[in-house]
Amino acid sequence: MEKCPVFFFAFDNRRNSENVYANNLMEKILAKDNMNQAYRQVVRNKGKHGIDGMTVDELLPYL
């Protein structure tokens, strides 16, 4: 008798719960408190402008 491989898909339930977290991820990232905290951290670290060429001072009005 030949043995057949057995596959368990135990990750299906976990994947569903991760999707719930992922659905709220952008909202959490873009939350006003999170954006302001990130901005203050960049200013405190004397961060330089990124690839978009925008300085920290130019960014403030968008927050």
CSV table of N, CA and C in Angstrom, one decimal:
chain,number,residue,atom,x,y,z
A,1,MET,N,0.9,-1.2,0.0
A,1,MET,CA,0.0,0.0,0.0
A,1,MET,C,0.9,1.2,0.0
A,2,GLU,N,0.6,2.2,-0.9
A,2,GLU,CA,1.4,3.4,-1.0
A,2,GLU,C,0.8,4.5,-0.1
A,3,LYS,N,1.7,5.2,0.5
A,3,LYS,CA,1.2,6.3,1.4
A,3,LYS,C,1.0,7.6,0.6
A,4,CYS,N,0.0,8.3,0.9
A,4,CYS,CA,-0.4,9.5,0.2
A,4,CYS,C,0.0,10.7,1.1
A,5,PRO,N,0.6,11.7,0.5
A,5,PRO,CA,0.9,12.9,1.4
A,5,PRO,C,-0.4,13.5,1.9
A,6,VAL,N,-0.3,14.0,3.1
A,6,VAL,CA,-1.4,14.7,3.7
A,6,VAL,C,-1.1,16.2,3.9
A,7,PHE,N,-2.0,17.0,3.5
A,7,PHE,CA,-1.7,18.5,3.7
A,7,PHE,C,-2.7,19.0,4.6
A,8,PHE,N,-2.3,19.8,5.6
A,8,PHE,CA,-3.2,20.5,6.5
A,8,PHE,C,-3.1,22.0,6.2
A,9,PHE,N,-4.3,22.5,6.1
A,9,PHE,CA,-4.4,23.9,5.8
A,9,PHE,C,-4.9,24.7,7.1
A,10,ALA,N,-4.1,24.5,8.1
A,10,ALA,CA,-4.4,25.1,9.4
A,10,ALA,C,-4.3,26.6,9.4
A,11,PHE,N,-3.6,27.2,8.4
A,11,PHE,CA,-3.4,28.6,8.3
A,11,PHE,C,-4.6,29.4,7.8
A,12,ASP,N,-5.6,28.7,7.3
A,12,ASP,CA,-6.7,29.4,6.7
A,12,ASP,C,-7.4,30.3,7.7
A,13,ASN,N,-7.7,29.9,8.9
A,13,ASN,CA,-8.3,30.7,9.9
A,13,ASN,C,-7.4,31.8,10.3
A,14,ARG,N,-6.1,31.6,10.4
A,14,ARG,CA,-5.2,32.6,10.8
A,14,ARG,C,-5.1,33.7,9.7
A,15,ARG,N,-5.1,33.3,8.5
A,15,ARG,CA,-5.1,34.2,7.4
A,15,ARG,C,-6.3,35.1,7.4
A,16,ASN,N,-7.4,34.6,7.7
A,16,ASN,CA,-8.6,35.4,7.8
A,16,ASN,C,-8.5,36.5,8.9
A,17,SER,N,-7.9,36.1,10.1
A,17,SER,CA,-7.8,37.1,11.1
A,17,SER,C,-6.7,38.1,10.8
A,18,GLU,N,-5.7,37.7,10.0
A,18,GLU,CA,-4.7,38.7,9.6
A,18,GLU,C,-5.3,39.7,8.6
A,19,ASN,N,-6.2,39.2,7.8
A,19,ASN,CA,-6.8,40.1,6.8
A,19,ASN,C,-7.6,41.2,7.5
A,20,VAL,N,-8.2,40.8,8.6
A,20,VAL,CA,-9.0,41.8,9.4
A,20,VAL,C,-8.0,42.9,9.9
A,21,TYR,N,-6.8,42.5,10.4
A,21,TYR,CA,-5.8,43.5,10.8
A,21,TYR,C,-5.3,44.3,9.6
A,22,ALA,N,-5.1,43.6,8.5
A,22,ALA,CA,-4.6,44.4,7.3
A,22,ALA,C,-5.6,45.4,6.8
A,23,ASN,N,-6.9,45.1,6.9
A,23,ASN,CA,-7.9,46.0,6.5
A,23,ASN,C,-7.8,47.3,7.2
A,24,ASN,N,-7.4,47.3,8.5
A,24,ASN,CA,-7.4,48.5,9.3
A,24,ASN,C,-6.0,49.1,9.3
A,25,LEU,N,-5.0,48.5,8.6
A,25,LEU,CA,-3.6,49.0,8.7
A,25,LEU,C,-3.5,50.4,8.2
A,26,MET,N,-4.0,50.7,7.0
A,26,MET,CA,-3.8,52.0,6.4
A,26,MET,C,-4.5,53.1,7.3
A,27,GLU,N,-5.7,52.7,7.9
A,27,GLU,CA,-6.3,53.7,8.8
A,27,GLU,C,-5.5,54.0,10.0
A,28,LYS,N,-4.8,53.0,10.5
A,28,LYS,CA,-3.9,53.2,11.7
A,28,LYS,C,-2.7,54.0,11.3
A,29,ILE,N,-2.1,53.7,10.1
A,29,ILE,CA,-0.9,54.4,9.7
A,29,ILE,C,-1.3,55.9,9.5
A,30,LEU,N,-2.4,56.2,8.9
A,30,LEU,CA,-2.8,57.5,8.5
A,30,LEU,C,-3.5,58.2,9.6
A,31,ALA,N,-3.7,57.6,10.8
A,31,ALA,CA,-4.4,58.3,11.9
A,31,ALA,C,-3.6,59.6,12.2
A,32,LYS,N,-4.4,60.6,12.5
A,32,LYS,CA,-3.8,61.9,12.8
A,32,LYS,C,-2.7,61.8,13.9
A,33,ASP,N,-3.0,61.1,15.0
A,33,ASP,CA,-2.0,61.0,16.1
A,33,ASP,C,-0.8,60.4,15.6
A,34,ASN,N,-0.9,59.3,14.8
A,34,ASN,CA,0.3,58.6,14.4
A,34,ASN,C,1.1,59.4,13.4
A,35,MET,N,0.4,60.2,12.5
A,35,MET,CA,1.2,61.0,11.6
A,35,MET,C,1.9,62.2,12.3
A,36,ASN,N,1.2,62.7,13.3
A,36,ASN,CA,1.9,63.8,14.1
A,36,ASN,C,3.0,63.3,14.9
A,37,GLN,N,2.9,62.1,15.4
A,37,GLN,CA,4.0,61.5,16.2
A,37,GLN,C,5.2,61.3,15.3
A,38,ALA,N,4.9,60.7,14.1
A,38,ALA,CA,6.0,60.5,13.1
A,38,ALA,C,6.7,61.8,12.7
A,39,TYR,N,5.9,62.8,12.5
A,39,TYR,CA,6.4,64.1,12.1
A,39,TYR,C,7.3,64.7,13.1
A,40,ARG,N,6.9,64.6,14.4
A,40,ARG,CA,7.7,65.1,15.5
A,40,ARG,C,9.0,64.3,15.6
A,41,GLN,N,8.9,63.0,15.4
A,41,GLN,CA,10.2,62.2,15.4
A,41,GLN,C,11.1,62.6,14.3
A,42,VAL,N,10.6,62.8,13.1
A,42,VAL,CA,11.5,63.3,12.0
A,42,VAL,C,12.1,64.6,12.3
A,43,VAL,N,11.4,65.5,12.9
A,43,VAL,CA,11.9,66.9,13.2
A,43,VAL,C,13.0,66.7,14.3
A,44,ARG,N,12.7,65.9,15.3
A,44,ARG,CA,13.6,65.7,16.4
A,44,ARG,C,14.9,65.1,15.9
A,45,ASN,N,14.8,64.2,14.9
A,45,ASN,CA,16.0,63.5,14.4
A,45,ASN,C,16.7,64.3,13.3
A,46,LYS,N,16.2,65.5,13.1
A,46,LYS,CA,16.7,66.4,12.0
A,46,LYS,C,16.7,65.7,10.7
A,47,GLY,N,15.6,65.0,10.4
A,47,GLY,CA,15.4,64.3,9.1
A,47,GLY,C,15.6,65.1,7.9
A,48,LYS,N,16.1,64.5,6.9
A,48,LYS,CA,16.2,65.2,5.6
A,48,LYS,C,15.0,64.9,4.7
A,49,HIS,N,14.9,65.6,3.6
A,49,HIS,CA,13.7,65.4,2.7
A,49,HIS,C,13.9,64.1,2.0
A,50,GLY,N,12.8,63.5,1.6
A,50,GLY,CA,12.9,62.2,1.0
A,50,GLY,C,12.9,62.3,-0.5
A,51,ILE,N,12.5,61.2,-1.2
A,51,ILE,CA,12.7,61.1,-2.6
A,51,ILE,C,11.8,62.2,-3.4
A,52,ASP,N,10.7,62.6,-2.7
A,52,ASP,CA,9.8,63.6,-3.3
A,52,ASP,C,10.3,65.0,-3.2
A,53,GLY,N,11.5,65.2,-2.5
A,53,GLY,CA,12.1,66.5,-2.5
A,53,GLY,C,11.4,67.5,-1.5
A,54,MET,N,10.4,67.0,-0.7
A,54,MET,CA,9.7,67.8,0.2
A,54,MET,C,10.5,67.9,1.5
A,55,THR,N,10.7,69.1,2.0
A,55,THR,CA,11.3,69.2,3.3
A,55,THR,C,10.3,69.0,4.4
A,56,VAL,N,10.8,68.9,5.7
A,56,VAL,CA,9.9,68.7,6.8
A,56,VAL,C,9.0,69.9,7.0
A,57,ASP,N,9.6,71.1,6.8
A,57,ASP,CA,8.8,72.3,6.9
A,57,ASP,C,7.7,72.4,5.9
A,58,GLU,N,7.9,71.9,4.7
A,58,GLU,CA,6.9,71.9,3.6
A,58,GLU,C,5.8,70.9,3.9
A,59,LEU,N,6.1,69.9,4.7
A,59,LEU,CA,5.2,68.8,5.0
A,59,LEU,C,4.1,69.2,6.0
A,60,LEU,N,4.5,70.0,7.0
A,60,LEU,CA,3.6,70.4,8.1
A,60,LEU,C,2.2,70.8,7.7
A,61,PRO,N,2.0,71.6,6.7
A,61,PRO,CA,0.6,72.0,6.3
A,61,PRO,C,-0.3,70.8,5.9
A,62,TYR,N,0.3,69.8,5.4
A,62,TYR,CA,-0.4,68.6,4.9
A,62,TYR,C,-0.9,67.7,6.1
A,63,LEU,N,-0.3,67.9,7.3
A,63,LEU,CA,-0.8,67.2,8.4
A,63,LEU,C,-1.8,67.9,9.1
